[in-house]
mmCIF file of C-alpha atoms and ligand atoms in Angstrom:
data_model
loop_
_atom_site.group_PDB
_atom_site.id
_atom_site.type_symbol
_atom_site.label_atom_id
_atom_site.label_comp_id
_atom_site.label_asym_id
_atom_site.label_seq_id
_atom_site.Cartn_x
_atom_site.Cartn_y
_atom_site.Cartn_z
ATOM 1 C CA UNK A 1 -18.524 19.750 -51.155
ATOM 2 C CA UNK A 2 -16.333 20.385 -48.123
ATOM 3 C CA UNK A 3 -13.086 18.436 -48.377
ATOM 4 C CA UNK A 4 -11.100 20.135 -45.624
ATOM 5 C CA UNK A 5 -12.022 21.287 -42.167
ATOM 6 C CA UNK A 6 -9.893 23.045 -39.555
ATOM 7 C CA UNK A 7 -11.024 23.086 -35.934
ATOM 8 C CA UNK A 8 -9.545 23.692 -32.520
ATOM 9 C CA UNK A 9 -7.730 20.613 -31.299
ATOM 10 C CA UNK A 10 -10.291 18.156 -29.834
ATOM 11 C CA UNK A 11 -10.197 16.387 -26.474
ATOM 12 C CA UNK A 12 -11.364 12.869 -25.726
ATOM 13 C CA UNK A 13 -13.601 12.891 -22.652
ATOM 14 C CA UNK A 14 -13.691 9.088 -22.260
ATOM 15 C CA UNK A 15 -10.646 6.936 -23.010
ATOM 16 C CA UNK A 16 -9.143 3.622 -21.900
ATOM 17 C CA UNK A 17 -5.397 3.276 -22.437
ATOM 18 C CA UNK A 18 -4.714 0.374 -20.014
ATOM 19 C CA UNK A 19 -1.174 -0.085 -18.685
ATOM 20 C CA UNK A 20 2.231 -1.585 -19.541
ATOM 21 C CA UNK A 21 2.800 -2.760 -23.111
ATOM 22 C CA UNK A 22 -0.785 -2.045 -24.169
ATOM 23 C CA UNK A 23 -0.527 1.559 -22.915
ATOM 24 C CA UNK A 24 2.669 1.988 -24.883
ATOM 25 C CA UNK A 25 1.090 0.614 -28.057
ATOM 26 C CA UNK A 26 -2.156 2.610 -28.023
ATOM 27 C CA UNK A 27 -1.376 5.969 -26.387
ATOM 28 C CA UNK A 28 0.425 7.496 -29.417
ATOM 29 C CA UNK A 29 -2.772 7.326 -31.506
ATOM 30 C CA UNK A 30 -4.638 9.498 -29.028
ATOM 31 C CA UNK A 31 -1.690 11.774 -28.255
ATOM 32 C CA UNK A 32 -1.299 12.558 -31.969
ATOM 33 C CA UNK A 33 -4.811 13.948 -32.485
ATOM 34 C CA UNK A 34 -6.149 15.039 -29.098
ATOM 35 C CA UNK A 35 -5.058 17.741 -26.663
ATOM 36 C CA UNK A 36 -6.327 16.022 -23.534
ATOM 37 C CA UNK A 37 -8.184 12.862 -22.586
ATOM 38 C CA UNK A 38 -10.060 11.679 -19.550
ATOM 39 C CA UNK A 39 -8.253 8.478 -18.638
ATOM 40 C CA UNK A 40 -10.540 5.754 -17.333
ATOM 41 C CA UNK A 41 -9.516 4.107 -14.050
ATOM 42 C CA UNK A 42 -10.731 0.530 -14.683
ATOM 43 C CA UNK A 43 -7.359 -1.150 -14.439
ATOM 44 C CA UNK A 44 -6.949 -4.401 -12.500
ATOM 45 C CA UNK A 45 -6.741 -3.514 -9.653
ATOM 46 C CA UNK A 46 -8.581 -0.205 -10.243
ATOM 47 C CA UNK A 47 -7.206 3.296 -9.767
ATOM 48 C CA UNK A 48 -8.990 3.998 -6.486
ATOM 49 C CA UNK A 49 -7.080 6.741 -4.708
ATOM 50 C CA UNK A 50 -5.194 9.944 -5.431
ATOM 51 C CA UNK A 51 -1.989 8.026 -4.885
ATOM 52 C CA UNK A 52 -3.000 5.397 -7.457
ATOM 53 C CA UNK A 53 -3.981 8.120 -9.932
ATOM 54 C CA UNK A 54 -0.716 10.030 -9.516
ATOM 55 C CA UNK A 55 1.234 6.814 -10.123
ATOM 56 C CA UNK A 56 -0.839 5.986 -13.198
ATOM 57 C CA UNK A 57 -0.393 9.511 -14.550
ATOM 58 C CA UNK A 58 3.383 9.108 -14.233
ATOM 59 C CA UNK A 59 3.240 5.861 -16.217
ATOM 60 C CA UNK A 60 1.165 7.527 -18.938
ATOM 61 C CA UNK A 61 3.518 10.508 -19.144
ATOM 62 C CA UNK A 62 6.534 8.176 -19.281
ATOM 63 C CA UNK A 63 5.404 6.566 -22.556
ATOM 64 C CA UNK A 64 4.235 9.729 -24.337
ATOM 65 C CA UNK A 65 6.028 10.208 -27.649
ATOM 66 C CA UNK A 66 8.870 12.761 -27.433
ATOM 67 C CA UNK A 67 7.658 16.324 -27.905
ATOM 68 C CA UNK A 68 4.003 15.466 -27.325
ATOM 69 C CA UNK A 69 1.924 18.122 -25.571
ATOM 70 C CA UNK A 70 -0.886 15.720 -24.745
ATOM 71 C CA UNK A 71 -2.281 15.981 -21.192
ATOM 72 C CA UNK A 72 -3.896 13.022 -19.448
ATOM 73 C CA UNK A 73 -6.757 13.969 -17.117
ATOM 74 C CA UNK A 74 -6.994 11.379 -14.377
ATOM 75 C CA UNK A 75 -10.052 9.909 -12.682
ATOM 76 C CA UNK A 76 -10.529 7.596 -9.732
ATOM 77 C CA UNK A 77 -12.837 4.636 -9.535
ATOM 78 C CA UNK A 78 -15.700 4.984 -7.098
ATOM 79 C CA UNK A 79 -16.114 2.053 -4.722
ATOM 80 C CA UNK A 80 -18.279 1.456 -1.669
ATOM 81 C CA UNK A 81 -15.249 2.561 0.396
ATOM 82 C CA UNK A 82 -14.094 5.716 -1.422
ATOM 83 C CA UNK A 83 -12.961 8.385 1.041
ATOM 84 C CA UNK A 84 -14.463 11.838 0.289
ATOM 85 C CA UNK A 85 -11.415 13.571 1.803
ATOM 86 C CA UNK A 86 -9.029 11.720 -0.501
ATOM 87 C CA UNK A 87 -11.084 12.625 -3.555
ATOM 88 C CA UNK A 88 -11.288 16.277 -2.525
ATOM 89 C CA UNK A 89 -7.529 16.447 -1.980
ATOM 90 C CA UNK A 90 -6.956 14.955 -5.433
ATOM 91 C CA UNK A 91 -9.191 17.534 -7.078
ATOM 92 C CA UNK A 92 -7.661 20.486 -5.224
ATOM 93 C CA UNK A 93 -4.129 19.287 -6.008
ATOM 94 C CA UNK A 94 -4.969 18.965 -9.703
ATOM 95 C CA UNK A 95 -4.365 15.202 -9.796
ATOM 96 C CA UNK A 96 -8.006 14.185 -10.313
ATOM 97 C CA UNK A 97 -10.367 15.660 -12.899
ATOM 98 C CA UNK A 98 -13.344 13.605 -11.752
ATOM 99 C CA UNK A 99 -14.706 10.495 -10.076
ATOM 100 C CA UNK A 100 -15.977 7.596 -12.170
ATOM 101 C CA UNK A 101 -18.918 5.378 -11.307
ATOM 102 C CA UNK A 102 -19.009 1.799 -12.500
ATOM 103 C CA UNK A 103 -22.022 -0.083 -11.189
ATOM 104 C CA UNK A 104 -20.624 -3.431 -10.012
ATOM 105 C CA UNK A 105 -20.411 -5.917 -12.885
ATOM 106 C CA UNK A 106 -21.770 -3.563 -15.550
ATOM 107 C CA UNK A 107 -18.774 -3.808 -17.885
ATOM 108 C CA UNK A 108 -15.099 -4.721 -18.314
ATOM 109 C CA UNK A 109 -13.182 -4.564 -15.004
ATOM 110 C CA UNK A 110 -16.117 -3.305 -12.974
ATOM 111 C CA UNK A 111 -16.179 -6.019 -10.313
ATOM 112 C CA UNK A 112 -14.932 -3.507 -7.704
ATOM 113 C CA UNK A 113 -17.677 -1.026 -8.602
ATOM 114 C CA UNK A 114 -20.478 0.310 -6.439
ATOM 115 C CA UNK A 115 -22.750 -2.379 -4.988
ATOM 116 C CA UNK A 116 -24.899 -0.158 -2.769
ATOM 117 C CA UNK A 117 -25.553 3.473 -3.667
ATOM 118 C CA UNK A 118 -26.291 4.384 -0.036
ATOM 119 C CA UNK A 119 -22.610 3.837 0.637
ATOM 120 C CA UNK A 120 -21.491 6.581 -1.786
ATOM 121 C CA UNK A 121 -23.873 9.351 -0.700
ATOM 122 C CA UNK A 122 -21.125 11.111 1.239
ATOM 123 C CA UNK A 123 -18.868 11.132 -1.795
ATOM 124 C CA UNK A 124 -21.617 12.554 -4.029
ATOM 125 C CA UNK A 125 -22.351 15.265 -1.456
ATOM 126 C CA UNK A 126 -18.670 16.183 -1.420
ATOM 127 C CA UNK A 127 -18.408 16.300 -5.229
ATOM 128 C CA UNK A 128 -21.434 18.576 -5.255
ATOM 129 C CA UNK A 129 -19.903 20.823 -2.623
ATOM 130 C CA UNK A 130 -16.525 21.243 -4.345
ATOM 131 C CA UNK A 131 -17.807 21.308 -7.955
ATOM 132 C CA UNK A 132 -15.995 18.149 -9.001
ATOM 133 C CA UNK A 133 -17.325 16.247 -12.050
ATOM 134 C CA UNK A 134 -19.080 12.904 -11.553
ATOM 135 C CA UNK A 135 -18.681 10.542 -14.521
ATOM 136 C CA UNK A 136 -21.139 7.709 -14.865
ATOM 137 C CA UNK A 137 -21.242 4.401 -16.624
ATOM 138 C CA UNK A 138 -25.009 4.778 -16.651
ATOM 139 C CA UNK A 139 -26.373 1.265 -16.710
ATOM 140 C CA UNK A 140 -28.490 -0.501 -14.125
ATOM 141 C CA UNK A 141 -27.555 -4.154 -13.897
ATOM 142 C CA UNK A 142 -29.985 -6.744 -12.600
ATOM 143 C CA UNK A 143 -31.541 -10.063 -13.560
ATOM 144 C CA UNK A 144 -34.858 -8.250 -14.098
ATOM 145 C CA UNK A 145 -33.398 -5.793 -16.642
ATOM 146 C CA UNK A 146 -32.943 -6.616 -20.305
ATOM 147 C CA UNK A 147 -29.488 -5.633 -21.527
ATOM 148 C CA UNK A 148 -30.978 -3.238 -24.098
ATOM 149 C CA UNK A 149 -32.866 -1.414 -21.307
ATOM 150 C CA UNK A 150 -29.991 -0.919 -18.884
ATOM 151 C CA UNK A 151 -29.420 2.750 -19.727
ATOM 152 C CA UNK A 152 -33.092 3.629 -19.382
ATOM 153 C CA UNK A 153 -33.351 1.675 -16.108
ATOM 154 C CA UNK A 154 -30.360 3.605 -14.714
ATOM 155 C CA UNK A 155 -31.986 6.905 -15.620
ATOM 156 C CA UNK A 156 -35.337 5.891 -14.141
ATOM 157 C CA UNK A 157 -34.016 4.335 -10.946
ATOM 158 C CA UNK A 158 -30.908 6.448 -10.205
ATOM 159 C CA UNK A 159 -30.081 9.471 -12.288
ATOM 160 C CA UNK A 160 -33.519 11.088 -12.361
ATOM 161 C CA UNK A 161 -33.434 11.002 -8.543
ATOM 162 C CA UNK A 162 -29.856 12.240 -8.207
ATOM 163 C CA UNK A 163 -30.462 15.364 -10.298
ATOM 164 C CA UNK A 164 -33.005 16.444 -7.659
ATOM 165 C CA UNK A 165 -31.130 15.153 -4.624
ATOM 166 C CA UNK A 166 -27.819 16.766 -5.676
ATOM 167 C CA UNK A 167 -28.826 19.837 -7.698
ATOM 168 C CA UNK A 168 -25.277 21.222 -7.688
ATOM 169 C CA UNK A 169 -23.598 17.985 -8.801
ATOM 170 C CA UNK A 170 -22.019 18.243 -12.266
ATOM 171 C CA UNK A 171 -22.569 14.941 -14.030
ATOM 172 C CA UNK A 172 -21.618 13.233 -17.260
ATOM 173 C CA UNK A 173 -23.648 10.311 -18.574
ATOM 174 C CA UNK A 174 -20.974 8.575 -20.588
ATOM 175 C CA UNK A 175 -21.202 6.774 -23.903
ATOM 176 C CA UNK A 176 -24.874 7.592 -24.558
ATOM 177 C CA UNK A 177 -26.400 4.659 -26.410
ATOM 178 C CA UNK A 178 -30.122 5.317 -26.642
ATOM 179 C CA UNK A 179 -32.741 7.891 -27.515
ATOM 180 C CA UNK A 180 -33.801 7.764 -23.853
ATOM 181 C CA UNK A 181 -30.264 8.682 -22.807
ATOM 182 C CA UNK A 182 -29.926 11.532 -25.304
ATOM 183 C CA UNK A 183 -33.359 12.916 -24.371
ATOM 184 C CA UNK A 184 -32.694 12.726 -20.654
ATOM 185 C CA UNK A 185 -29.392 14.583 -20.951
ATOM 186 C CA UNK A 186 -31.033 17.409 -22.838
ATOM 187 C CA UNK A 187 -33.806 17.647 -20.246
ATOM 188 C CA UNK A 188 -31.281 17.786 -17.396
ATOM 189 C CA UNK A 189 -28.722 20.112 -19.018
ATOM 190 C CA UNK A 190 -26.604 21.949 -17.997
ATOM 191 C CA UNK A 191 -26.356 19.884 -14.812
ATOM 192 C CA UNK A 192 -25.947 16.695 -16.847
ATOM 193 C CA UNK A 193 -23.965 16.342 -20.069
ATOM 194 C CA UNK A 194 -23.359 13.255 -22.201
ATOM 195 C CA UNK A 195 -20.504 11.886 -24.273
ATOM 196 C CA UNK A 196 -21.097 9.992 -27.511
ATOM 197 C CA UNK A 197 -18.776 7.412 -29.102
ATOM 198 C CA UNK A 198 -17.963 7.051 -32.805
ATOM 199 C CA UNK A 199 -19.332 3.509 -32.836
ATOM 200 C CA UNK A 200 -22.723 4.346 -31.292
ATOM 201 C CA UNK A 201 -23.063 7.040 -33.969
ATOM 202 C CA UNK A 202 -22.136 4.666 -36.743
ATOM 203 C CA UNK A 203 -23.618 1.238 -35.966
ATOM 204 C CA UNK A 204 -26.877 -0.536 -35.224
ATOM 205 C CA UNK A 205 -27.385 -3.880 -33.535
ATOM 206 C CA UNK A 206 -28.190 -5.297 -36.964
ATOM 207 C CA UNK A 207 -24.652 -4.424 -38.080
ATOM 208 C CA UNK A 208 -23.348 -6.159 -34.962
ATOM 209 C CA UNK A 209 -25.485 -9.318 -35.046
ATOM 210 C CA UNK A 210 -27.279 -9.429 -38.389
ATOM 211 C CA UNK A 211 -24.679 -10.765 -40.797
ATOM 212 C CA UNK A 212 -22.192 -12.797 -38.778
ATOM 213 C CA UNK A 213 -21.336 -12.025 -35.160
ATOM 214 C CA UNK A 214 -18.892 -9.104 -35.079
ATOM 215 C CA UNK A 215 -16.869 -9.113 -31.845
ATOM 216 C CA UNK A 216 -15.466 -5.710 -32.802
ATOM 217 C CA UNK A 217 -18.937 -4.223 -32.428
ATOM 218 C CA UNK A 218 -19.455 -5.506 -28.891
ATOM 219 C CA UNK A 219 -19.214 -2.865 -26.176
ATOM 220 C CA UNK A 220 -21.110 -1.747 -23.112
ATOM 221 C CA UNK A 221 -23.585 -0.114 -23.335
ATOM 222 C CA UNK A 222 -24.490 -2.416 -26.213
ATOM 223 C CA UNK A 223 -25.229 -0.920 -29.612
ATOM 224 C CA UNK A 224 -28.953 -0.432 -30.035
ATOM 225 C CA UNK A 225 -31.537 0.173 -32.765
ATOM 226 C CA UNK A 226 -31.511 2.368 -35.869
ATOM 227 C CA UNK A 227 -33.924 4.728 -34.048
ATOM 228 C CA UNK A 228 -31.486 5.069 -31.172
ATOM 229 C CA UNK A 229 -28.638 5.721 -33.570
ATOM 230 C CA UNK A 230 -30.678 8.390 -35.358
ATOM 231 C CA UNK A 231 -31.379 10.126 -32.033
ATOM 232 C CA UNK A 232 -27.684 10.039 -31.103
ATOM 233 C CA UNK A 233 -26.669 11.439 -34.491
ATOM 234 C CA UNK A 234 -29.180 14.218 -34.117
ATOM 235 C CA UNK A 235 -27.920 14.994 -30.618
ATOM 236 C CA UNK A 236 -24.215 14.998 -31.513
ATOM 237 C CA UNK A 237 -24.668 17.108 -34.620
ATOM 238 C CA UNK A 238 -27.045 19.585 -32.958
ATOM 239 C CA UNK A 239 -24.140 21.618 -31.599
ATOM 240 C CA UNK A 240 -25.898 21.736 -28.226
ATOM 241 C CA UNK A 241 -23.536 22.250 -25.315
ATOM 242 C CA UNK A 242 -24.696 19.158 -23.415
ATOM 243 C CA UNK A 243 -23.238 16.687 -25.940
ATOM 244 C CA UNK A 244 -19.548 16.119 -26.580
ATOM 245 C CA UNK A 245 -16.905 13.720 -27.797
ATOM 246 C CA UNK A 246 -15.816 10.641 -25.845
ATOM 247 C CA UNK A 247 -14.436 7.777 -27.891
ATOM 248 C CA UNK A 248 -14.576 5.023 -25.256
ATOM 249 C CA UNK A 249 -11.636 3.587 -27.191
ATOM 250 C CA UNK A 250 -10.983 0.393 -25.217
ATOM 251 C CA UNK A 251 -8.288 -1.985 -26.485
ATOM 252 C CA UNK A 252 -8.233 -5.650 -25.539
ATOM 253 C CA UNK A 253 -5.766 -8.390 -26.416
ATOM 254 C CA UNK A 254 -6.988 -10.283 -29.476
ATOM 255 C CA UNK A 255 -7.486 -13.556 -27.586
ATOM 256 C CA UNK A 256 -9.791 -11.967 -25.014
ATOM 257 C CA UNK A 257 -11.790 -10.079 -27.628
ATOM 258 C CA UNK A 258 -12.341 -13.007 -29.963
ATOM 259 C CA UNK A 259 -13.266 -15.781 -27.548
ATOM 260 C CA UNK A 260 -16.085 -18.040 -26.385
ATOM 261 C CA UNK A 261 -16.856 -15.380 -23.797
ATOM 262 C CA UNK A 262 -15.497 -12.245 -25.412
ATOM 263 C CA UNK A 263 -14.969 -8.955 -23.564
ATOM 264 C CA UNK A 264 -16.828 -5.701 -24.328
ATOM 265 C CA UNK A 265 -14.780 -2.720 -25.497
ATOM 266 C CA UNK A 266 -13.913 -1.295 -28.927
ATOM 267 C CA UNK A 267 -10.439 0.059 -29.708
ATOM 268 C CA UNK A 268 -11.069 2.996 -32.018
ATOM 269 C CA UNK A 269 -8.550 5.755 -31.264
ATOM 270 C CA UNK A 270 -6.771 5.519 -34.667
ATOM 271 C CA UNK A 271 -10.023 6.047 -36.587
ATOM 272 C CA UNK A 272 -12.028 8.083 -34.072
ATOM 273 C CA UNK A 273 -11.818 11.606 -35.489
ATOM 274 C CA UNK A 274 -12.226 10.475 -39.120
ATOM 275 C CA UNK A 275 -15.290 8.439 -38.105
ATOM 276 C CA UNK A 276 -16.878 11.353 -36.284
ATOM 277 C CA UNK A 277 -16.142 13.597 -39.284
ATOM 278 C CA UNK A 278 -17.859 11.091 -41.587
ATOM 279 C CA UNK A 279 -20.974 11.149 -39.395
ATOM 280 C CA UNK A 280 -21.072 14.949 -39.276
ATOM 281 C CA UNK A 281 -20.616 15.085 -43.042
ATOM 282 C CA UNK A 282 -23.410 12.559 -43.621
ATOM 283 C CA UNK A 283 -25.690 14.641 -41.391
ATOM 284 C CA UNK A 284 -24.779 17.851 -43.226
ATOM 285 C CA UNK A 285 -23.415 19.280 -40.003
ATOM 286 C CA UNK A 286 -19.667 19.743 -40.401
ATOM 287 C CA UNK A 287 -20.185 23.303 -39.136
ATOM 288 C CA UNK A 288 -21.148 21.803 -35.737
ATOM 289 C CA UNK A 289 -18.159 19.461 -35.514
ATOM 290 C CA UNK A 290 -15.923 21.866 -33.605
ATOM 291 C CA UNK A 291 -18.539 22.454 -30.889
ATOM 292 C CA UNK A 292 -18.941 18.712 -30.328
ATOM 293 C CA UNK A 293 -15.263 17.797 -30.549
ATOM 294 C CA UNK A 294 -13.456 20.771 -29.048
ATOM 295 C CA UNK A 295 -15.683 23.271 -27.222
ATOM 296 C CA UNK A 296 -18.581 21.652 -25.360
ATOM 297 C CA UNK A 297 -16.429 19.252 -23.321
ATOM 298 C CA UNK A 298 -14.047 21.857 -21.877
ATOM 299 C CA UNK A 299 -17.004 24.078 -21.047
ATOM 300 C CA UNK A 300 -18.694 21.340 -19.014
ATOM 301 C CA UNK A 301 -15.416 20.469 -17.260
ATOM 302 C CA UNK A 302 -14.696 24.188 -16.719
ATOM 303 C CA UNK A 303 -11.397 24.073 -18.564
ATOM 304 C CA UNK A 304 -10.230 26.326 -21.400
ATOM 305 C CA UNK A 305 -10.479 24.887 -24.919
ATOM 306 C CA UNK A 306 -7.217 24.002 -26.643
ATOM 307 C CA UNK A 307 -5.494 26.906 -28.401
ATOM 308 C CA UNK A 308 -3.995 25.056 -31.362
ATOM 309 C CA UNK A 309 -5.849 23.607 -34.328
ATOM 310 C CA UNK A 310 -6.022 20.454 -36.399
ATOM 311 C CA UNK A 311 -7.101 19.897 -39.970
ATOM 312 C CA UNK A 312 -9.011 16.945 -41.383
ATOM 313 C CA UNK A 313 -9.235 16.363 -45.086
ATOM 314 C CA UNK A 314 -11.099 13.970 -47.311
ATOM 315 C CA UNK A 315 -8.323 11.683 -48.370
ATOM 316 C CA UNK A 316 -9.166 7.956 -48.241
ATOM 317 C CA UNK A 317 -6.832 5.517 -46.486
ATOM 318 C CA UNK A 318 -7.150 1.930 -45.305
ATOM 319 C CA UNK A 319 -7.246 1.297 -41.561
ATOM 320 C CA UNK A 320 -4.947 -1.498 -40.391
ATOM 321 C CA UNK A 321 -6.713 -4.654 -39.193
ATOM 322 C CA UNK A 322 -4.750 -4.727 -35.956
ATOM 323 C CA UNK A 323 -2.086 -2.972 -33.926
ATOM 324 C CA UNK A 324 0.945 -4.875 -32.630
ATOM 325 C CA UNK A 325 1.489 -4.954 -28.886
ATOM 326 C CA UNK A 326 4.770 -6.052 -27.296
ATOM 327 C CA UNK A 327 4.679 -8.851 -24.711
ATOM 328 C CA UNK A 328 2.003 -11.509 -24.130
ATOM 329 C CA UNK A 329 -0.927 -9.388 -25.365
ATOM 330 C CA UNK A 330 0.623 -9.512 -28.880
ATOM 331 C CA UNK A 331 -2.003 -7.521 -30.763
ATOM 332 C CA UNK A 332 -5.324 -5.696 -30.570
ATOM 333 C CA UNK A 333 -7.962 -5.528 -33.277
ATOM 334 C CA UNK A 334 -9.046 -2.122 -34.441
ATOM 335 C CA UNK A 335 -12.571 -0.808 -35.049
ATOM 336 C CA UNK A 336 -13.113 -0.378 -38.823
ATOM 337 C CA UNK A 337 -9.883 -2.310 -39.413
ATOM 338 C CA UNK A 338 -9.452 -3.069 -43.114
ATOM 339 C CA UNK A 339 -12.097 -0.507 -44.126
ATOM 340 C CA UNK A 340 -11.560 2.519 -46.287
ATOM 341 C CA UNK A 341 -11.613 5.542 -44.016
ATOM 342 C CA UNK A 342 -12.837 8.654 -45.805
ATOM 343 C CA UNK A 343 -11.324 11.380 -43.651
ATOM 344 C CA UNK A 344 -7.777 11.807 -42.430
ATOM 345 C CA UNK A 345 -6.158 14.029 -39.826
ATOM 346 C CA UNK A 346 -3.381 15.846 -41.691
HETATM 347 C C1 NCD B 1 -14.808 -0.662 -21.524
HETATM 348 C C2 NCD B 1 -13.482 -1.368 -21.290
HETATM 349 O O1 NCD B 1 -13.162 -2.286 -22.053
HETATM 350 O O2 NCD B 1 -12.754 -1.005 -20.360
HETATM 351 N N1 NCD B 1 -15.646 -1.526 -22.278
HETATM 352 C C3 NCD B 1 -16.754 -1.178 -22.961
HETATM 353 O O3 NCD B 1 -17.442 -2.076 -23.405
HETATM 354 N N2 NCD B 1 -17.076 0.083 -23.196
HETATM 355 C C4 NCD B 1 -15.413 -0.273 -20.227
HETATM 356 C C5 NCD B 1 -16.572 0.682 -20.365
HETATM 357 O O4 NCD B 1 -16.385 1.854 -20.659
HETATM 358 O O5 NCD B 1 -17.711 0.246 -20.195
HETATM 359 ZN ZN1 ZN B 2 -15.391 3.170 -21.348
#
């Protein structure tokens, strides 16, 4: 039995760190394990321009633990009014690593998202022209679409058309949640890649809803069936270049998470790598872990993989229930809080 595994340092290709006191509380967990992370722009108000992104990057850098070599990769939030010239400047100047699509009202802090895709055609054409990554929250929202079908509806109505309309556009379908999503990515690779979260690999909707409502298992896209989970596990552990790590770690203040109308988003950075390692071990695929965690992502983003390495070992520890946050947010609950975590980053 393998009890130790050493791999190149991973990157997190989908991460929410928020701002202010919350940023300060959660960033160290990511900075400890990961070389880089794609920082999501869904602040309130969103990170819309190069100027916003540069300011946000400064605030992230300012709270990095001393000596950390972690690099935040910034994104801007696509709106109906995004200026293609601004985005291009940000990419050329090395401020922006990509542009992020939130369909309006699809998830937390997405009210400023795209309402009419005709309005962003010029931006997509520009991204295609300059080779800049396009990151998608791939869910179609509408009163006619069941929440469990949102990913499939987005693929059918949008993405399957865009891959033909913009053949040079490099896309990432983020937080894959369904067999349909995993299958589509494979069929459209290498143009399209997909990230997979630790919680979509680990949970089914029966875990979430079947034995007491678990707010800590509520995220968008919602967790789906055991068949979907099996397809995602197969995809992640296949080693194929089109699938890579993105935690979607998304902290919320306790009172917003556990509420009459609770918010979607699962804070998982402190247990992310151990949870992925558990899944790869269960699937008998620890030999594919490095490709998923550390190699496939940089290749799709056309960046070099990290040079240094990390080691995980099987050494059980108990995850804390919550993380303290200074100021009015007070605390954030943690995914798998209170559970025994099998693997540990040494
Ligand atoms: C994320 C958040 O809280 O910002 N929530 C979530 O449910 N995943 C936003 C997102 O990535 O959809
Ligand atoms: Zn997210």
